[in-house]
Structures are given as C-alpha cells and as structure tokens.
mmCIF file of C-alpha atoms in Angstrom:
data_model
loop_
_atom_site.group_PDB
_atom_site.id
_atom_site.type_symbol
_atom_site.label_atom_id
_atom_site.label_comp_id
_atom_site.label_asym_id
_atom_site.label_seq_id
_atom_site.Cartn_x
_atom_site.Cartn_y
_atom_site.Cartn_z
ATOM 1 C CA MET A 317 95.509 86.386 120.649
ATOM 2 C CA THR A 318 96.932 82.856 120.362
ATOM 3 C CA GLY A 319 99.834 82.350 118.087
ATOM 4 C CA LYS A 320 102.961 84.194 117.265
ATOM 5 C CA ILE A 321 103.899 86.919 114.776
ATOM 6 C CA LEU A 322 107.132 86.143 112.992
ATOM 7 C CA VAL A 323 109.141 89.180 112.050
ATOM 8 C CA THR A 324 111.935 88.516 109.615
ATOM 9 C CA GLY A 325 114.603 91.070 109.820
ATOM 10 C CA GLY A 326 113.286 92.019 113.168
ATOM 11 C CA THR A 327 116.581 93.470 114.574
ATOM 12 C CA GLY A 328 116.754 95.780 111.671
ATOM 13 C CA TYR A 329 115.776 99.391 111.706
ATOM 14 C CA ILE A 330 111.948 99.043 110.578
ATOM 15 C CA GLY A 331 111.817 95.598 111.961
ATOM 16 C CA SER A 332 112.829 96.533 115.456
ATOM 17 C CA HIS A 333 110.413 99.423 115.553
ATOM 18 C CA THR A 334 107.581 97.050 114.361
ATOM 19 C CA VAL A 335 108.555 94.547 116.912
ATOM 20 C CA VAL A 336 108.029 97.004 119.566
ATOM 21 C CA GLU A 337 104.542 98.236 118.223
ATOM 22 C CA LEU A 338 103.369 94.660 118.044
ATOM 23 C CA GLN A 339 104.452 93.794 121.555
ATOM 24 C CA GLU A 340 102.669 97.082 122.908
ATOM 25 C CA ALA A 341 99.677 95.917 121.017
ATOM 26 C CA GLY A 342 99.742 92.661 123.027
ATOM 27 C CA TYR A 343 101.267 90.282 120.111
ATOM 28 C CA ASP A 344 103.626 87.484 120.906
ATOM 29 C CA VAL A 345 106.572 88.057 118.503
ATOM 30 C CA ILE A 346 109.520 85.926 117.301
ATOM 31 C CA VAL A 347 112.214 87.522 115.430
ATOM 32 C CA VAL A 348 114.441 85.846 112.618
ATOM 33 C CA ASP A 349 117.493 87.789 111.472
ATOM 34 C CA ASP A 350 121.059 86.846 110.015
ATOM 35 C CA LEU A 351 122.536 89.919 111.734
ATOM 36 C CA SER A 352 124.187 91.087 108.387
ATOM 37 C CA ASN A 353 123.146 94.563 109.038
ATOM 38 C CA SER A 354 122.221 94.890 112.704
ATOM 39 C CA GLY A 355 123.294 93.751 116.232
ATOM 40 C CA ILE A 356 122.082 91.287 118.696
ATOM 41 C CA ASP A 357 121.811 94.129 121.420
ATOM 42 C CA VAL A 358 118.768 95.367 119.645
ATOM 43 C CA LEU A 359 116.752 92.821 121.333
ATOM 44 C CA ASP A 360 117.760 94.046 124.819
ATOM 45 C CA ASN A 361 116.776 97.581 123.873
ATOM 46 C CA ILE A 362 113.468 96.264 122.460
ATOM 47 C CA ALA A 363 112.948 94.731 125.893
ATOM 48 C CA LYS A 364 113.824 98.109 127.639
ATOM 49 C CA ILE A 365 111.003 99.795 125.733
ATOM 50 C CA SER A 366 108.242 97.143 125.660
ATOM 51 C CA GLY A 367 109.206 95.101 128.805
ATOM 52 C CA THR A 368 109.609 91.983 126.834
ATOM 53 C CA LYS A 369 112.479 90.426 125.009
ATOM 54 C CA PRO A 370 111.317 88.743 121.948
ATOM 55 C CA ALA A 371 112.247 85.173 120.891
ATOM 56 C CA PHE A 372 115.014 85.030 118.454
ATOM 57 C CA SER A 373 116.658 82.694 115.776
ATOM 58 C CA LYS A 374 119.671 83.522 113.793
ATOM 59 C CA ILE A 375 119.087 82.325 110.134
ATOM 60 C CA ASN A 376 119.642 83.405 106.674
ATOM 61 C CA LEU A 377 116.252 82.794 105.025
ATOM 62 C CA ALA A 378 117.973 82.038 101.646
ATOM 63 C CA ASP A 379 119.050 78.746 103.272
ATOM 64 C CA GLY A 380 116.041 76.599 102.454
ATOM 65 C CA VAL A 381 117.144 73.789 104.850
ATOM 66 C CA LYS A 382 117.627 76.079 107.783
ATOM 67 C CA THR A 383 114.378 77.982 107.086
ATOM 68 C CA ASP A 384 112.386 74.740 106.976
ATOM 69 C CA ASN A 385 113.951 73.459 110.159
ATOM 70 C CA PHE A 386 112.926 76.612 111.898
ATOM 71 C CA PHE A 387 109.379 76.365 110.861
ATOM 72 C CA SER A 388 109.253 72.643 111.758
ATOM 73 C CA ARG A 389 110.072 73.738 115.423
ATOM 74 C CA HIS A 390 107.407 76.573 115.544
ATOM 75 C CA HIS A 391 103.931 75.512 115.055
ATOM 76 C CA ASP A 392 102.351 78.419 116.695
ATOM 77 C CA ILE A 393 103.071 81.157 114.109
ATOM 78 C CA VAL A 394 99.807 82.673 112.529
ATOM 79 C CA ALA A 395 101.365 85.586 110.573
ATOM 80 C CA ILE A 396 104.576 86.675 108.945
ATOM 81 C CA ILE A 397 105.991 90.218 108.576
ATOM 82 C CA HIS A 398 108.686 89.969 105.805
ATOM 83 C CA PHE A 399 111.640 92.616 106.096
ATOM 84 C CA ALA A 400 114.606 90.554 105.822
ATOM 85 C CA ALA A 401 116.389 91.694 102.772
ATOM 86 C CA SER A 402 119.500 93.418 101.345
ATOM 87 C CA LYS A 403 118.297 96.960 100.794
ATOM 88 C CA ALA A 404 120.772 99.579 99.610
ATOM 89 C CA VAL A 405 120.129 101.207 96.243
ATOM 90 C CA GLY A 406 123.588 102.139 95.446
ATOM 91 C CA GLU A 407 125.211 98.823 96.711
ATOM 92 C CA SER A 408 122.689 96.716 94.568
ATOM 93 C CA VAL A 409 123.857 98.373 91.432
ATOM 94 C CA GLN A 410 127.325 97.174 92.186
ATOM 95 C CA ILE A 411 126.620 93.639 93.356
ATOM 96 C CA PRO A 412 123.169 92.727 91.779
ATOM 97 C CA LEU A 413 123.469 89.046 91.919
ATOM 98 C CA HIS A 414 123.686 89.166 95.672
ATOM 99 C CA TYR A 415 120.535 91.240 95.854
ATOM 100 C CA TYR A 416 118.361 88.806 93.610
ATOM 101 C CA ARG A 417 119.792 85.692 95.229
ATOM 102 C CA ASN A 418 119.209 86.979 98.906
ATOM 103 C CA ASN A 419 115.933 88.852 98.586
ATOM 104 C CA LEU A 420 113.993 86.570 96.047
ATOM 105 C CA VAL A 421 115.218 83.044 97.343
ATOM 106 C CA SER A 422 114.483 83.975 100.804
ATOM 107 C CA THR A 423 110.853 85.220 100.099
ATOM 108 C CA MET A 424 110.242 81.929 98.098
ATOM 109 C CA ASN A 425 111.560 79.700 101.021
ATOM 110 C CA LEU A 426 109.054 81.673 103.403
ATOM 111 C CA LEU A 427 106.096 81.008 101.133
ATOM 112 C CA ASP A 428 107.157 77.232 100.754
ATOM 113 C CA CYS A 429 106.930 76.952 104.524
ATOM 114 C CA GLN A 430 103.762 78.952 104.850
ATOM 115 C CA LEU A 431 102.281 76.317 102.484
ATOM 116 C CA LYS A 432 103.760 73.456 104.270
ATOM 117 C CA TYR A 433 103.143 74.504 107.647
ATOM 118 C CA GLY A 434 99.590 76.192 107.204
ATOM 119 C CA ILE A 435 100.641 79.849 107.772
ATOM 120 C CA ALA A 436 98.051 81.946 105.907
ATOM 121 C CA ASN A 437 99.152 85.522 106.523
ATOM 122 C CA ILE A 438 102.089 87.637 105.205
ATOM 123 C CA VAL A 439 102.786 91.375 105.419
ATOM 124 C CA PHE A 440 105.691 92.265 102.871
ATOM 125 C CA SER A 441 108.108 95.244 103.222
ATOM 126 C CA SER A 442 107.670 96.660 99.736
ATOM 127 C CA SER A 443 108.887 100.040 98.449
ATOM 128 C CA CYS A 444 108.112 103.048 96.464
ATOM 129 C CA THR A 445 110.856 102.149 94.362
ATOM 130 C CA VAL A 446 108.441 99.749 92.420
ATOM 131 C CA TYR A 447 107.122 103.072 90.620
ATOM 132 C CA GLY A 448 110.416 103.966 89.306
ATOM 133 C CA GLN A 449 110.432 107.623 88.311
ATOM 134 C CA PRO A 450 106.507 108.050 87.788
ATOM 135 C CA ASP A 451 104.924 110.201 84.989
ATOM 136 C CA LYS A 452 102.613 111.751 87.543
ATOM 137 C CA LEU A 453 102.672 112.753 91.132
ATOM 138 C CA PRO A 454 101.655 112.012 93.612
ATOM 139 C CA VAL A 455 101.637 108.234 93.151
ATOM 140 C CA THR A 456 98.735 106.075 93.914
ATOM 141 C CA GLU A 457 98.410 102.533 94.433
ATOM 142 C CA SER A 458 97.245 102.154 90.976
ATOM 143 C CA THR A 459 100.041 104.233 89.300
ATOM 144 C CA PRO A 460 101.693 101.889 86.904
ATOM 145 C CA ARG A 461 104.929 100.325 88.115
ATOM 146 C CA LYS A 462 107.869 100.818 85.837
ATOM 147 C CA ASP A 463 111.326 99.218 85.386
ATOM 148 C CA ALA A 464 113.100 99.754 88.389
ATOM 149 C CA GLU A 465 116.188 102.131 88.526
ATOM 150 C CA SER A 466 118.200 99.599 90.579
ATOM 151 C CA PRO A 467 118.443 95.869 91.194
ATOM 152 C CA TYR A 468 117.114 96.598 94.843
ATOM 153 C CA GLY A 469 113.980 98.333 93.643
ATOM 154 C CA ASN A 470 113.495 95.404 90.893
ATOM 155 C CA THR A 471 113.640 92.781 93.687
ATOM 156 C CA LYS A 472 110.666 94.443 95.460
ATOM 157 C CA ARG A 473 108.689 94.603 92.324
ATOM 158 C CA VAL A 474 109.582 90.956 91.429
ATOM 159 C CA ILE A 475 108.647 89.806 95.096
ATOM 160 C CA GLU A 476 105.290 91.596 94.802
ATOM 161 C CA ASP A 477 104.661 89.591 91.749
ATOM 162 C CA ILE A 478 105.706 86.270 93.413
ATOM 163 C CA LEU A 479 103.403 86.868 96.163
ATOM 164 C CA ARG A 480 100.450 87.978 93.840
ATOM 165 C CA ASP A 481 100.986 84.845 91.795
ATOM 166 C CA ALA A 482 101.291 82.543 94.846
ATOM 167 C CA ILE A 483 98.220 84.052 96.575
ATOM 168 C CA HIS A 484 96.154 83.448 93.348
ATOM 169 C CA ALA A 485 97.457 79.916 93.097
ATOM 170 C CA TYR A 486 96.819 79.096 96.654
ATOM 171 C CA PRO A 487 93.843 80.781 98.042
ATOM 172 C CA GLN A 488 94.670 79.619 101.606
ATOM 173 C CA LEU A 489 97.199 82.450 101.519
ATOM 174 C CA ARG A 490 96.480 86.073 101.978
ATOM 175 C CA GLY A 491 99.089 88.991 101.634
ATOM 176 C CA ILE A 492 99.461 92.684 102.001
ATOM 177 C CA ALA A 493 102.393 94.596 100.461
ATOM 178 C CA LEU A 494 103.227 97.912 102.183
ATOM 179 C CA ARG A 495 104.970 100.307 99.850
ATOM 180 C CA TYR A 496 107.110 102.589 102.005
ATOM 181 C CA PHE A 497 108.202 105.943 100.954
ATOM 182 C CA ASN A 498 111.496 106.930 102.956
ATOM 183 C CA PRO A 499 111.502 105.917 106.422
ATOM 184 C CA ILE A 500 113.715 108.111 108.899
ATOM 185 C CA GLY A 501 113.827 109.092 112.549
ATOM 186 C CA ALA A 502 114.091 106.862 115.648
ATOM 187 C CA HIS A 503 112.047 105.641 118.661
ATOM 188 C CA PRO A 504 111.518 108.578 121.011
ATOM 189 C CA SER A 505 113.297 106.640 123.838
ATOM 190 C CA ALA A 506 116.462 106.811 121.643
ATOM 191 C CA LEU A 507 116.951 103.203 122.523
ATOM 192 C CA ILE A 508 116.547 101.761 118.833
ATOM 193 C CA GLY A 509 117.190 103.656 115.526
ATOM 194 C CA GLU A 510 118.741 103.384 112.206
ATOM 195 C CA LEU A 511 122.438 101.967 112.674
ATOM 196 C CA PRO A 512 123.905 100.769 109.415
ATOM 197 C CA LEU A 513 127.138 98.770 109.498
ATOM 198 C CA GLY A 514 129.701 100.752 107.515
ATOM 199 C CA VAL A 515 129.170 103.655 105.470
ATOM 200 C CA PRO A 516 125.479 104.774 105.627
ATOM 201 C CA GLN A 517 123.579 104.394 102.176
ATOM 202 C CA ASN A 518 120.533 106.409 103.231
ATOM 203 C CA LEU A 519 120.408 110.197 103.940
ATOM 204 C CA VAL A 520 119.623 110.567 107.417
ATOM 205 C CA PRO A 521 122.037 108.276 109.166
ATOM 206 C CA PHE A 522 124.808 109.978 106.912
ATOM 207 C CA ILE A 523 123.624 113.429 108.118
ATOM 208 C CA THR A 524 123.620 112.355 111.804
ATOM 209 C CA GLN A 525 126.995 110.697 111.586
ATOM 210 C CA THR A 526 128.332 113.841 109.797
ATOM 211 C CA ALA A 527 126.876 116.114 112.611
ATOM 212 C CA ALA A 528 128.420 113.590 115.237
ATOM 213 C CA GLY A 529 131.876 113.975 113.328
ATOM 214 C CA ILE A 530 131.938 110.223 112.229
ATOM 215 C CA ARG A 531 131.733 111.295 108.603
ATOM 216 C CA ASN A 532 133.752 114.471 107.488
ATOM 217 C CA GLU A 533 131.134 115.671 105.133
ATOM 218 C CA LEU A 534 127.696 114.922 103.627
ATOM 219 C CA LYS A 535 127.473 114.348 99.772
ATOM 220 C CA VAL A 536 124.289 115.751 98.243
ATOM 221 C CA PHE A 537 123.873 113.672 94.992
ATOM 222 C CA GLY A 538 122.757 115.907 92.302
ATOM 223 C CA SER A 539 122.095 119.745 91.824
ATOM 224 C CA ASP A 540 120.194 119.850 88.490
ATOM 225 C CA TYR A 541 117.131 118.012 89.118
ATOM 226 C CA ASP A 542 113.930 119.621 88.138
ATOM 227 C CA THR A 543 112.952 120.449 91.648
ATOM 228 C CA PRO A 544 112.702 123.644 93.616
ATOM 229 C CA ASP A 545 116.507 123.619 94.528
ATOM 230 C CA GLY A 546 117.915 121.124 92.237
ATOM 231 C CA SER A 547 118.288 118.247 94.732
ATOM 232 C CA ALA A 548 116.136 115.219 94.724
ATOM 233 C CA ILE A 549 112.670 114.815 96.291
ATOM 234 C CA ARG A 550 111.458 112.068 98.594
ATOM 235 C CA ASP A 551 108.575 111.628 101.062
ATOM 236 C CA TYR A 552 110.193 111.082 104.344
ATOM 237 C CA ILE A 553 108.166 109.201 106.950
ATOM 238 C CA ASN A 554 108.699 108.468 110.581
ATOM 239 C CA VAL A 555 109.628 105.030 111.332
ATOM 240 C CA VAL A 556 107.292 104.770 114.390
ATOM 241 C CA ASP A 557 104.353 106.040 112.184
ATOM 242 C CA LEU A 558 105.514 103.363 109.633
ATOM 243 C CA ALA A 559 105.742 100.629 112.298
ATOM 244 C CA LYS A 560 102.060 101.258 113.603
ATOM 245 C CA ALA A 561 100.762 100.394 109.958
ATOM 246 C CA HIS A 562 102.257 96.970 110.422
ATOM 247 C CA VAL A 563 100.227 96.199 113.457
ATOM 248 C CA ILE A 564 96.969 97.545 111.496
ATOM 249 C CA ALA A 565 97.908 95.212 108.394
ATOM 250 C CA ILE A 566 98.404 92.076 110.694
ATOM 251 C CA GLU A 567 95.010 92.739 112.319
ATOM 252 C CA ARG A 568 93.299 93.131 108.889
ATOM 253 C CA LEU A 569 94.492 89.905 107.938
ATOM 254 C CA LEU A 570 94.046 87.928 111.142
ATOM 255 C CA HIS A 571 90.477 89.299 111.142
ATOM 256 C CA ASN A 572 89.672 88.629 107.546
ATOM 257 C CA ARG A 573 89.131 92.272 106.864
ATOM 258 C CA ASN A 574 91.001 92.069 103.629
ATOM 259 C CA LYS A 575 88.999 92.746 100.454
ATOM 260 C CA GLU A 576 91.252 90.993 98.135
ATOM 261 C CA GLY A 577 93.590 87.841 98.805
ATOM 262 C CA PHE A 578 96.705 90.293 97.959
ATOM 263 C CA GLU A 579 96.314 94.106 98.824
ATOM 264 C CA VAL A 580 98.795 96.824 98.475
ATOM 265 C CA PHE A 581 99.090 100.281 100.314
ATOM 266 C CA ASN A 582 101.228 103.095 100.037
ATOM 267 C CA LEU A 583 102.853 104.503 103.427
ATOM 268 C CA GLY A 584 104.106 107.996 103.373
ATOM 269 C CA THR A 585 103.158 111.392 104.519
ATOM 270 C CA GLY A 586 101.924 112.633 101.204
ATOM 271 C CA ASN A 587 104.567 115.558 101.100
ATOM 272 C CA GLY A 588 107.834 115.663 99.309
ATOM 273 C CA SER A 589 111.014 117.200 100.622
ATOM 274 C CA THR A 590 114.158 118.025 98.776
ATOM 275 C CA VAL A 591 117.480 116.707 100.153
ATOM 276 C CA LEU A 592 118.488 120.303 100.994
ATOM 277 C CA GLU A 593 115.165 120.999 102.782
ATOM 278 C CA ILE A 594 116.061 117.973 104.996
ATOM 279 C CA VAL A 595 119.582 119.255 105.602
ATOM 280 C CA ARG A 596 118.071 122.643 106.634
ATOM 281 C CA GLY A 597 115.320 120.903 108.672
ATOM 282 C CA PHE A 598 118.035 118.962 110.640
ATOM 283 C CA GLU A 599 120.037 122.138 111.347
ATOM 284 C CA LYS A 600 116.722 123.793 112.435
ATOM 285 C CA ALA A 601 115.673 121.128 114.545
ATOM 286 C CA THR A 602 118.930 120.328 116.342
ATOM 287 C CA GLY A 603 120.989 123.715 116.053
ATOM 288 C CA VAL A 604 123.955 121.665 114.518
ATOM 289 C CA LYS A 605 125.383 122.851 111.216
ATOM 290 C CA LEU A 606 126.336 120.317 108.752
ATOM 291 C CA ASN A 607 129.191 120.224 106.492
ATOM 292 C CA TYR A 608 127.963 119.172 103.111
ATOM 293 C CA LYS A 609 129.014 119.219 99.367
ATOM 294 C CA ILE A 610 126.932 118.907 96.322
ATOM 295 C CA VAL A 611 128.178 116.339 93.890
ATOM 296 C CA ASP A 612 127.147 114.451 90.807
ATOM 297 C CA ARG A 613 123.998 112.450 90.650
ATOM 298 C CA ARG A 614 124.182 108.769 92.116
ATOM 299 C CA PRO A 615 123.483 105.869 89.839
ATOM 300 C CA GLY A 616 120.059 104.289 90.540
ATOM 301 C CA ASP A 617 118.485 107.375 92.248
ATOM 302 C CA ILE A 618 115.199 108.976 90.693
ATOM 303 C CA GLU A 619 114.347 112.475 90.625
ATOM 304 C CA LYS A 620 111.317 112.813 92.716
ATOM 305 C CA ILE A 621 108.603 110.986 94.356
ATOM 306 C CA TRP A 622 106.102 111.218 96.972
ATOM 307 C CA ALA A 623 102.751 109.355 97.952
ATOM 308 C CA ASP A 624 99.127 109.605 97.701
ATOM 309 C CA THR A 625 98.176 108.012 101.074
ATOM 310 C CA THR A 626 94.212 108.516 100.795
ATOM 311 C CA TYR A 627 93.835 104.666 100.389
ATOM 312 C CA ALA A 628 95.690 103.656 103.340
ATOM 313 C CA ASN A 629 94.144 106.552 105.226
ATOM 314 C CA GLU A 630 90.726 105.559 104.568
ATOM 315 C CA GLU A 631 91.026 101.816 104.271
ATOM 316 C CA LEU A 632 93.491 101.084 107.109
ATOM 317 C CA GLY A 633 92.389 103.970 109.245
ATOM 318 C CA TRP A 634 96.070 104.921 109.478
ATOM 319 C CA LYS A 635 97.742 108.191 109.010
ATOM 320 C CA ALA A 636 101.332 109.604 109.469
ATOM 321 C CA ARG A 637 101.208 111.889 112.338
ATOM 322 C CA ILE A 638 104.780 112.897 113.525
ATOM 323 C CA GLY A 639 106.345 116.034 112.069
ATOM 324 C CA LEU A 640 109.476 116.220 110.070
ATOM 325 C CA GLU A 641 111.634 118.409 112.591
ATOM 326 C CA GLU A 642 110.470 116.134 115.496
ATOM 327 C CA THR A 643 111.533 113.113 113.377
ATOM 328 C CA LEU A 644 114.940 114.532 112.624
ATOM 329 C CA LEU A 645 115.462 115.417 116.254
ATOM 330 C CA SER A 646 114.698 111.808 117.205
ATOM 331 C CA ALA A 647 117.460 110.723 114.655
ATOM 332 C CA TRP A 648 119.820 113.052 116.297
ATOM 333 C CA ASN A 649 118.971 111.905 119.869
ATOM 334 C CA TRP A 650 119.487 108.305 118.793
ATOM 335 C CA GLU A 651 123.008 109.220 117.210
ATOM 336 C CA LYS A 652 123.933 111.268 120.395
ATOM 337 C CA ARG A 653 122.877 108.352 122.659
ATOM 338 C CA ILE A 654 125.053 105.408 120.692
ATOM 339 C CA ARG A 655 127.938 107.890 120.461
ATOM 340 C CA GLY A 656 127.905 108.960 123.962
ATOM 341 C CA ILE A 657 127.548 112.639 122.887
ATOM 342 C CA GLY A 658 126.218 114.964 125.513
ATOM 343 C CA ASP A 659 124.000 118.095 125.115
#
C-alpha cells in the first residue's frame, strides 16, 4: 500500500499497540505525540516487536501552526488514527478547561488539515463514556447517548458530533468512531503496556503497581452500587484485541467498504466484570495477593456498563479473543519487566 498512516498519540498505551499491529499488517506508520503521558523509548520497543521504528514528530496538536507545518511536510498521509487526548476521568472533573481545550482543539486542527491537504480518512478513539449510565444493558451503537458523567466523557461525545457534522458538510471526508470499553493488559512480549506518568487513573495499572509495591494499597471506589458485590462493573477488553480493530477500520475506509460517511462501532468483550472480580482474577492469574481497601464512590464514575458487540462482530469481522486472566497476567508481566522484578 502506498501512503502512510498517521497515528496521533502513538507512543501512548493504545496507540503504541495499534502502531505494532499496523506495521505487522504492512502499513507505513508515522507517529505524532507530545509525550505528555508517555516516553520516547516506546518507539524503540515498538521496533523490537515489529522490526521497524516508526517515524516520529513531537507536536501538541492543539497548536494549529505546528500542526499545519507538520502536514505541509508530509504529503503522503492517506489516513489518520486519532488517539491524542487527555484521558483521565477523575482529573477531567478537576481541570475541565484543559480537557476541553486539548481534546477539542486538537481534533478541529486535524480536520482543518485533512481538508487542506486532501486526507480523506480518520478513525477516532472514542469511548463508552458517551453512553453515560445507560438505562438498558448491554449497550448497542443505537443506545442513546447521555449527558456525560465527566468532562473527559463529554469531549468524546462532542468530538463525535464534530466529526459527524464535518463529514456531512464535506463529503470528501470519511470517518469511523470506535467506542472502547475498558482496555487493559499489555503486549505478550511485555515490551509495551500501560505506563501512566504519576499516579494511575485506571484500575489495572494501579493493581499492578500495588502488586509491585509502588503503591501501598488499591482503593476500590464504591461498595453500594447495584451490582453482585457492590463494586462498579465495566467491560474489560485486551489492548491487543482492541488494536487489531483499528487495522480493520483503516482497511474498511481505504477500500471504501464503509456504508456511511461516518460510522460507529462498540469495541468490548460483551461481558461485564466488577472491580472486585478483576482483583480476584488478578490474584488467581498471578498468585499475588493485593492489599486493597473499599472507599467511597469517585466523582464522575458510572455504576455499570458493558457492550453489545454484535455489530462490530458481524460488520467488521472482528471479535475480542483474549481471556481476562491471560490479559491480567500480561499486565503483570509488563509491570515486572519495567520494575525489574524477577519471578
């Protein structure tokens, strides 16, 4: 295939796994990232897995001048996968203006450059947070979106609207929004995985850091939700399974298989697990006991959500295949490697 795939946020957690899958599928990849929540060494580890180090530019896409300058130098980009965003639910409640400015402006800058430089295709990293707390489970792509429980979730909803409106106005554009449920785990090589800077905002890296002794204890937020054990329910999907879906989405756009200018797909396993089930699953998979404490609910969190993945299974030919315990073990193997912990 001629032309490059631009992956924004490509040194991040999901982005780096997607770069690997794209390269292993034969695509030429260029990464843009501001390295605000990732490290440049990720590129070397991608190269160890795939045999190719992707091209890289350090840019904050919220800077319109720098973004335009980048595209003016790269005329061979045929599609964009847009991950770059601030992404912590709890933090977004504390600093909402940063989230709106960073996530929305960067996306609009990308769309401006798509139009200016003739790049038709974009795959957007959306989220199940657009559903809020749904009235009916599991959620399908036609489940009504609700007011988000957090500014982070609202940015995903608004960006979907921006993309839909732009694609309607400019028919030369095509886009797919992939609504992720909860990505966890790491590449089986243990060379790339989830490594948040500072205190983790997501469950599994907090679990692995607690197991590694980096954190004193894991806080389980909420004990009185309407769930089997009182803790919140999420649909946890292996990050490699998730990454593979992006390759399929890119191929769908490049080969004009999309049925509409803007399409939406849920990416999950179709199964919900409580936080305490994840804790027990980790202990079972690794043999490591966790020190955890149940505390009050966290602002911005919803009670329970999981996906109906029928549409993605049938339309994309994609399905989550890696089991929960294998996924949790991969996260632990990644944590052990980066901390130098032996078996």
